[in-house]
Amino acid sequence: MRIDEYLSGGWNEYDNHVSDHRPVAIKFLLPADLGIEGGTLAKRPLSIYPNPATDATTLSFPPANGTSEITICNLQGQRVYTETICRDQTSVKWNAAGVAGGIYFARLSLNGIESPAVKLVVVR
């Protein structure tokens, strides 16, 4: 964003009165129900390794003892992967070879409680 083009004194005016660097502007429009804010679990029980991933990554979590599932969504909130977790299961391997490179969000629903989403990056 070239803010200096909008000020009468140019970059010098901006630098002397506002900031010592150029402003950065970016906005991601995410669906409200994506779940990247809040959540009902205090901790993030979902860990992802490797992250960033190229072809496959492992999502690890505490043992499930009830109805649980992993969901991975793209930035538009579309589900690209869902898997039901079996009792006492502690990890899921996700093959990301079929999706485009970019940012995804993984969310764990463990024993009926949803965790905050965790950012997952796929690199191509």
Tab-separated table of N, CA and C in Angstrom:
chain	number	residue	atom	x	y	z
A	1	MET	N	0.854	-1.163	0.000
A	1	MET	CA	0.000	0.000	0.000
A	1	MET	C	0.901	1.227	0.000
A	2	ARG	N	0.812	2.022	-1.002
A	2	ARG	CA	1.667	3.196	-1.135
A	2	ARG	C	0.933	4.417	-0.585
A	3	ILE	N	0.904	4.535	0.740
A	3	ILE	CA	0.187	5.620	1.408
A	3	ILE	C	0.802	6.973	1.089
A	4	ASP	N	2.104	6.993	0.782
A	4	ASP	CA	2.775	8.260	0.495
A	4	ASP	C	2.211	8.941	-0.757
A	5	GLU	N	1.562	8.191	-1.631
A	5	GLU	CA	0.949	8.787	-2.810
A	5	GLU	C	-0.312	9.582	-2.457
A	6	TYR	N	-0.844	9.389	-1.261
A	6	TYR	CA	-2.069	10.064	-0.838
A	6	TYR	C	-1.819	11.237	0.100
A	7	LEU	N	-0.564	11.474	0.479
A	7	LEU	CA	-0.215	12.569	1.377
A	7	LEU	C	0.469	13.680	0.599
A	8	SER	N	0.178	14.929	0.961
A	8	SER	CA	0.751	16.062	0.236
A	8	SER	C	2.272	16.117	0.368
A	9	GLY	N	2.804	15.680	1.494
A	9	GLY	CA	4.253	15.694	1.711
A	9	GLY	C	4.943	14.414	1.300
A	10	GLY	N	4.188	13.454	0.733
A	10	GLY	CA	4.766	12.196	0.280
A	10	GLY	C	5.264	11.329	1.428
A	11	TRP	N	6.257	10.488	1.120
A	11	TRP	CA	6.798	9.548	2.104
A	11	TRP	C	7.376	10.260	3.320
A	12	ASN	N	8.011	11.414	3.121
A	12	ASN	CA	8.618	12.155	4.216
A	12	ASN	C	7.569	12.524	5.268
A	13	GLU	N	6.404	12.966	4.836
A	13	GLU	CA	5.333	13.315	5.777
A	13	GLU	C	4.883	12.081	6.558
A	14	TYR	N	4.705	10.998	5.867
A	14	TYR	CA	4.283	9.752	6.533
A	14	TYR	C	5.347	9.294	7.529
A	15	ASP	N	6.603	9.296	7.089
A	15	ASP	CA	7.707	8.825	7.917
A	15	ASP	C	7.878	9.673	9.175
A	16	ASN	N	7.715	10.983	9.073
A	16	ASN	CA	7.917	11.882	10.203
A	16	ASN	C	6.745	11.915	11.179
A	17	HIS	N	5.532	11.638	10.709
A	17	HIS	CA	4.366	11.817	11.561
A	17	HIS	C	3.582	10.546	11.886
A	18	VAL	N	3.790	9.488	11.137
A	18	VAL	CA	2.955	8.311	11.350
A	18	VAL	C	3.766	7.087	11.719
A	19	SER	N	4.698	6.669	10.856
A	19	SER	CA	5.395	5.416	11.091
A	19	SER	C	6.729	5.404	10.363
A	20	ASP	N	7.579	4.446	10.704
A	20	ASP	CA	8.867	4.322	10.040
A	20	ASP	C	8.883	3.185	9.020
A	21	HIS	N	7.734	2.650	8.667
A	21	HIS	CA	7.657	1.595	7.661
A	21	HIS	C	6.357	1.722	6.854
A	22	ARG	N	6.347	1.103	5.712
A	22	ARG	CA	5.138	1.138	4.876
A	22	ARG	C	4.048	0.300	5.530
A	23	PRO	N	2.805	0.761	5.464
A	23	PRO	CA	1.712	-0.037	6.024
A	23	PRO	C	1.462	-1.275	5.169
A	24	VAL	N	0.989	-2.302	5.808
A	24	VAL	CA	0.646	-3.542	5.126
A	24	VAL	C	-0.842	-3.753	5.293
A	25	ALA	N	-1.505	-4.074	4.201
A	25	ALA	CA	-2.956	-4.272	4.273
A	25	ALA	C	-3.309	-5.609	3.652
A	26	ILE	N	-3.974	-6.458	4.424
A	26	ILE	CA	-4.460	-7.740	3.918
A	26	ILE	C	-5.679	-8.130	4.739
A	27	LYS	N	-6.643	-8.744	4.080
A	27	LYS	CA	-7.839	-9.147	4.780
A	27	LYS	C	-8.300	-10.486	4.225
A	28	PHE	N	-8.456	-11.471	5.102
A	28	PHE	CA	-8.985	-12.766	4.721
A	28	PHE	C	-10.448	-12.808	5.110
A	29	LEU	N	-11.320	-13.116	4.178
A	29	LEU	CA	-12.733	-13.249	4.466
A	29	LEU	C	-13.026	-14.722	4.722
A	30	LEU	N	-13.206	-15.072	5.986
A	30	LEU	CA	-13.446	-16.457	6.373
A	30	LEU	C	-14.880	-16.630	6.841
A	31	PRO	N	-15.451	-17.792	6.592
A	31	PRO	CA	-16.816	-18.039	7.072
A	31	PRO	C	-16.875	-17.967	8.601
A	32	ALA	N	-17.965	-17.462	9.125
A	32	ALA	CA	-18.112	-17.293	10.570
A	32	ALA	C	-18.087	-18.626	11.300
A	33	ASP	N	-18.518	-19.710	10.662
A	33	ASP	CA	-18.589	-21.006	11.336
A	33	ASP	C	-17.340	-21.851	11.141
A	34	LEU	N	-16.232	-21.254	10.665
A	34	LEU	CA	-15.012	-22.010	10.445
A	34	LEU	C	-14.393	-22.463	11.762
A	35	GLY	N	-14.582	-21.705	12.824
A	35	GLY	CA	-14.114	-22.115	14.147
A	35	GLY	C	-12.681	-21.755	14.447
A	36	ILE	N	-12.139	-20.721	13.823
A	36	ILE	CA	-10.753	-20.365	14.121
A	36	ILE	C	-10.646	-19.456	15.332
A	37	GLU	N	-11.764	-18.976	15.842
A	37	GLU	CA	-11.749	-18.179	17.057
A	37	GLU	C	-12.473	-18.944	18.150
A	38	GLY	N	-12.002	-18.772	19.349
A	38	GLY	CA	-12.697	-19.371	20.478
A	38	GLY	C	-12.568	-20.872	20.510
A	39	GLY	N	-13.670	-21.532	20.757
A	39	GLY	CA	-13.659	-22.970	20.956
A	39	GLY	C	-13.945	-23.263	22.405
A	40	THR	N	-14.345	-24.461	22.688
A	40	THR	CA	-14.707	-24.773	24.062
A	40	THR	C	-13.595	-25.482	24.825
A	41	LEU	N	-12.500	-25.838	24.166
A	41	LEU	CA	-11.383	-26.454	24.873
A	41	LEU	C	-10.351	-25.389	25.210
A	42	ALA	N	-9.804	-25.447	26.422
A	42	ALA	CA	-8.831	-24.442	26.843
A	42	ALA	C	-7.519	-24.578	26.078
A	43	LYS	N	-7.093	-25.812	25.804
A	43	LYS	CA	-5.842	-26.046	25.109
A	43	LYS	C	-6.121	-26.523	23.699
A	44	ARG	N	-5.089	-26.478	22.877
A	44	ARG	CA	-5.204	-27.027	21.532
A	44	ARG	C	-4.695	-28.465	21.579
A	45	PRO	N	-5.606	-29.424	21.646
A	45	PRO	CA	-5.171	-30.812	21.754
A	45	PRO	C	-4.700	-31.410	20.436
A	46	LEU	N	-4.781	-30.655	19.345
A	46	LEU	CA	-4.420	-31.166	18.023
A	46	LEU	C	-3.044	-30.644	17.635
A	47	SER	N	-2.131	-31.559	17.312
A	47	SER	CA	-0.819	-31.145	16.808
A	47	SER	C	-0.613	-31.773	15.432
A	48	ILE	N	0.116	-31.057	14.576
A	48	ILE	CA	0.303	-31.477	13.192
A	48	ILE	C	1.792	-31.504	12.883
A	49	TYR	N	2.264	-32.643	12.355
A	49	TYR	CA	3.673	-32.761	11.989
A	49	TYR	C	3.813	-33.630	10.750
A	50	PRO	N	4.534	-33.235	9.733
A	50	PRO	CA	5.154	-31.925	9.586
A	50	PRO	C	4.138	-30.877	9.163
A	51	ASN	N	4.423	-29.665	9.508
A	51	ASN	CA	3.586	-28.533	9.127
A	51	ASN	C	4.501	-27.332	8.922
A	52	PRO	N	4.747	-26.917	7.706
A	52	PRO	CA	4.086	-27.198	6.451
A	52	PRO	C	4.317	-28.637	5.979
A	53	ALA	N	3.340	-29.124	5.220
A	53	ALA	CA	3.372	-30.481	4.684
A	53	ALA	C	3.515	-30.416	3.170
A	54	THR	N	4.065	-31.485	2.594
A	54	THR	CA	4.137	-31.575	1.141
A	54	THR	C	3.123	-32.598	0.631
A	55	ASP	N	3.305	-33.850	0.968
A	55	ASP	CA	2.380	-34.889	0.494
A	55	ASP	C	1.512	-35.476	1.599
A	56	ALA	N	2.071	-35.661	2.778
A	56	ALA	CA	1.310	-36.256	3.874
A	56	ALA	C	1.738	-35.621	5.187
A	57	THR	N	0.823	-35.619	6.145
A	57	THR	CA	1.121	-35.092	7.473
A	57	THR	C	0.342	-35.907	8.501
A	58	THR	N	0.821	-35.914	9.733
A	58	THR	CA	0.167	-36.660	10.804
A	58	THR	C	-0.464	-35.685	11.787
A	59	LEU	N	-1.740	-35.906	12.072
A	59	LEU	CA	-2.470	-35.113	13.053
A	59	LEU	C	-2.587	-35.956	14.313
A	60	SER	N	-2.045	-35.473	15.429
A	60	SER	CA	-2.039	-36.219	16.693
A	60	SER	C	-2.924	-35.524	17.713
A	61	PHE	N	-3.533	-36.329	18.602
A	61	PHE	CA	-4.498	-35.822	19.567
A	61	PHE	C	-4.605	-36.801	20.724
A	62	PRO	N	-5.234	-36.389	21.839
A	62	PRO	CA	-5.418	-37.301	22.966
A	62	PRO	C	-6.323	-38.465	22.562
A	63	PRO	N	-6.243	-39.589	23.277
A	63	PRO	CA	-7.084	-40.740	22.936
A	63	PRO	C	-8.571	-40.393	22.991
A	64	ALA	N	-9.284	-40.851	22.002
A	64	ALA	CA	-10.724	-40.633	21.946
A	64	ALA	C	-11.436	-41.747	22.703
A	65	ASN	N	-12.488	-41.389	23.434
A	65	ASN	CA	-13.275	-42.427	24.095
A	65	ASN	C	-14.763	-42.241	23.827
A	66	GLY	N	-15.062	-41.487	22.790
A	66	GLY	CA	-16.445	-41.261	22.396
A	66	GLY	C	-16.498	-40.916	20.927
A	67	THR	N	-17.570	-40.284	20.501
A	67	THR	CA	-17.713	-39.882	19.112
A	67	THR	C	-16.763	-38.729	18.818
A	68	SER	N	-15.834	-38.949	17.887
A	68	SER	CA	-14.834	-37.932	17.570
A	68	SER	C	-14.519	-37.956	16.085
A	69	GLU	N	-14.090	-36.782	15.570
A	69	GLU	CA	-13.690	-36.720	14.167
A	69	GLU	C	-12.730	-35.572	13.921
A	70	ILE	N	-11.964	-35.703	12.841
A	70	ILE	CA	-11.054	-34.669	12.353
A	70	ILE	C	-11.685	-34.096	11.096
A	71	THR	N	-11.673	-32.762	10.981
A	71	THR	CA	-12.173	-32.091	9.782
A	71	THR	C	-11.113	-31.109	9.316
A	72	ILE	N	-10.829	-31.119	8.009
A	72	ILE	CA	-9.896	-30.156	7.417
A	72	ILE	C	-10.669	-29.359	6.377
A	73	CYS	N	-10.587	-28.013	6.492
A	73	CYS	CA	-11.305	-27.104	5.579
A	73	CYS	C	-10.311	-26.193	4.882
A	74	ASN	N	-10.682	-25.743	3.687
A	74	ASN	CA	-9.864	-24.760	2.988
A	74	ASN	C	-10.260	-23.364	3.459
A	75	LEU	N	-9.667	-22.328	2.879
A	75	LEU	CA	-9.952	-20.954	3.304
A	75	LEU	C	-11.383	-20.518	3.022
A	76	GLN	N	-12.058	-21.192	2.110
A	76	GLN	CA	-13.448	-20.873	1.820
A	76	GLN	C	-14.411	-21.607	2.748
A	77	GLY	N	-13.873	-22.406	3.681
A	77	GLY	CA	-14.707	-23.147	4.621
A	77	GLY	C	-15.221	-24.462	4.077
A	78	GLN	N	-14.765	-24.856	2.889
A	78	GLN	CA	-15.191	-26.125	2.307
A	78	GLN	C	-14.391	-27.273	2.906
A	79	ARG	N	-15.092	-28.325	3.290
A	79	ARG	CA	-14.404	-29.493	3.846
A	79	ARG	C	-13.668	-30.227	2.739
A	80	VAL	N	-12.379	-30.470	2.975
A	80	VAL	CA	-11.594	-31.236	2.017
A	80	VAL	C	-11.263	-32.620	2.571
A	81	TYR	N	-11.506	-32.811	3.876
A	81	TYR	CA	-11.199	-34.104	4.505
A	81	TYR	C	-11.964	-34.214	5.818
A	82	THR	N	-12.552	-35.362	6.046
A	82	THR	CA	-13.194	-35.669	7.324
A	82	THR	C	-12.938	-37.135	7.627
A	83	GLU	N	-12.569	-37.422	8.852
A	83	GLU	CA	-12.372	-38.822	9.249
A	83	GLU	C	-12.881	-39.027	10.669
A	84	THR	N	-13.649	-40.086	10.838
A	84	THR	CA	-14.125	-40.473	12.159
A	84	THR	C	-12.987	-41.139	12.904
A	85	ILE	N	-12.851	-40.802	14.176
A	85	ILE	CA	-11.766	-41.323	15.003
A	85	ILE	C	-12.302	-42.479	15.845
A	86	CYS	N	-11.577	-43.581	15.837
A	86	CYS	CA	-11.964	-44.760	16.620
A	86	CYS	C	-11.545	-44.604	18.078
A	87	ARG	N	-12.182	-45.356	18.928
A	87	ARG	CA	-11.857	-45.346	20.361
A	87	ARG	C	-10.374	-45.655	20.566
A	88	ASP	N	-9.716	-44.872	21.435
A	88	ASP	CA	-8.299	-44.996	21.793
A	88	ASP	C	-7.327	-44.636	20.663
A	89	GLN	N	-7.809	-44.169	19.528
A	89	GLN	CA	-6.946	-43.725	18.435
A	89	GLN	C	-6.314	-42.395	18.827
A	90	THR	N	-5.023	-42.203	18.483
A	90	THR	CA	-4.323	-40.977	18.864
A	90	THR	C	-3.724	-40.209	17.696
A	91	SER	N	-3.875	-40.705	16.473
A	91	SER	CA	-3.357	-39.973	15.326
A	91	SER	C	-4.059	-40.401	14.042
A	92	VAL	N	-3.978	-39.494	13.060
A	92	VAL	CA	-4.523	-39.736	11.728
A	92	VAL	C	-3.484	-39.240	10.741
A	93	LYS	N	-3.193	-40.034	9.717
A	93	LYS	CA	-2.284	-39.584	8.661
A	93	LYS	C	-3.143	-39.088	7.510
A	94	TRP	N	-2.913	-37.818	7.109
A	94	TRP	CA	-3.670	-37.213	6.018
A	94	TRP	C	-2.790	-37.112	4.791
A	95	ASN	N	-3.255	-37.698	3.687
A	95	ASN	CA	-2.551	-37.623	2.425
A	95	ASN	C	-3.018	-36.370	1.701
A	96	ALA	N	-2.166	-35.360	1.657
A	96	ALA	CA	-2.516	-34.068	1.078
A	96	ALA	C	-2.159	-33.969	-0.400
A	97	ALA	N	-1.786	-35.076	-1.013
A	97	ALA	CA	-1.362	-35.048	-2.412
A	97	ALA	C	-2.479	-34.607	-3.346
A	98	GLY	N	-3.730	-34.806	-2.983
A	98	GLY	CA	-4.841	-34.465	-3.862
A	98	GLY	C	-5.371	-33.053	-3.727
A	99	VAL	N	-4.768	-32.235	-2.873
A	99	VAL	CA	-5.260	-30.858	-2.694
A	99	VAL	C	-4.210	-29.863	-3.166
A	100	ALA	N	-4.661	-28.675	-3.496
A	100	ALA	CA	-3.751	-27.615	-3.936
A	100	ALA	C	-2.927	-27.103	-2.763
A	101	GLY	N	-1.778	-26.555	-3.061
A	101	GLY	CA	-0.978	-25.921	-2.027
A	101	GLY	C	-1.715	-24.717	-1.471
A	102	GLY	N	-1.539	-24.450	-0.197
A	102	GLY	CA	-2.198	-23.303	0.426
A	102	GLY	C	-2.427	-23.510	1.895
A	103	ILE	N	-3.305	-22.688	2.459
A	103	ILE	CA	-3.604	-22.725	3.887
A	103	ILE	C	-4.915	-23.457	4.112
A	104	TYR	N	-4.899	-24.342	5.093
A	104	TYR	CA	-6.073	-25.107	5.489
A	104	TYR	C	-6.219	-24.996	7.002
A	105	PHE	N	-7.374	-25.377	7.517
A	105	PHE	CA	-7.599	-25.386	8.956
A	105	PHE	C	-8.098	-26.759	9.361
A	106	ALA	N	-7.438	-27.334	10.365
A	106	ALA	CA	-7.832	-28.641	10.887
A	106	ALA	C	-8.520	-28.427	12.226
A	107	ARG	N	-9.623	-29.135	12.426
A	107	ARG	CA	-10.348	-29.013	13.686
A	107	ARG	C	-10.671	-30.407	14.193
A	108	LEU	N	-10.530	-30.561	15.488
A	108	LEU	CA	-10.791	-31.824	16.155
A	108	LEU	C	-12.066	-31.709	16.965
A	109	SER	N	-12.961	-32.648	16.766
A	109	SER	CA	-14.134	-32.775	17.625
A	109	SER	C	-13.876	-34.041	18.445
A	110	LEU	N	-13.503	-33.854	19.694
A	110	LEU	CA	-13.080	-34.962	20.554
A	110	LEU	C	-14.093	-35.163	21.655
A	111	ASN	N	-14.741	-36.330	21.641
A	111	ASN	CA	-15.747	-36.670	22.644
A	111	ASN	C	-16.856	-35.614	22.713
A	112	GLY	N	-17.211	-35.069	21.539
A	112	GLY	CA	-18.292	-34.097	21.464
A	112	GLY	C	-17.886	-32.663	21.743
A	113	ILE	N	-16.619	-32.396	22.026
A	113	ILE	CA	-16.138	-31.038	22.293
A	113	ILE	C	-15.238	-30.617	21.143
A	114	GLU	N	-15.548	-29.454	20.534
A	114	GLU	CA	-14.746	-28.978	19.407
A	114	GLU	C	-13.577	-28.141	19.881
A	115	SER	N	-12.414	-28.411	19.304
A	115	SER	CA	-11.222	-27.631	19.620
A	115	SER	C	-11.127	-26.451	18.667
A	116	PRO	N	-10.334	-25.446	19.015
A	116	PRO	CA	-10.076	-24.365	18.056
A	116	PRO	C	-9.361	-24.947	16.834
A	117	ALA	N	-9.536	-24.323	15.699
A	117	ALA	CA	-8.891	-24.792	14.473
A	117	ALA	C	-7.388	-24.522	14.541
A	118	VAL	N	-6.638	-25.394	13.895
A	118	VAL	CA	-5.191	-25.258	13.820
A	118	VAL	C	-4.828	-25.054	12.349
A	119	LYS	N	-3.993	-24.064	12.084
A	119	LYS	CA	-3.585	-23.782	10.699
A	119	LYS	C	-2.678	-24.882	10.191
A	120	LEU	N	-2.944	-25.321	8.978
A	120	LEU	CA	-2.174	-26.357	8.321
A	120	LEU	C	-1.788	-25.826	6.946
A	121	VAL	N	-0.496	-25.855	6.629
A	121	VAL	CA	-0.009	-25.320	5.359
A	121	VAL	C	0.443	-26.475	4.473
A	122	VAL	N	-0.042	-26.486	3.229
A	122	VAL	CA	0.373	-27.470	2.240
A	122	VAL	C	1.232	-26.740	1.215
A	123	VAL	N	2.456	-27.223	1.008
A	123	VAL	CA	3.411	-26.587	0.119
A	123	VAL	C	3.562	-27.437	-1.140
A	124	ARG	N	3.520	-26.791	-2.269
A	124	ARG	CA	3.728	-27.474	-3.555
A	124	ARG	C	4.947	-26.923	-4.231
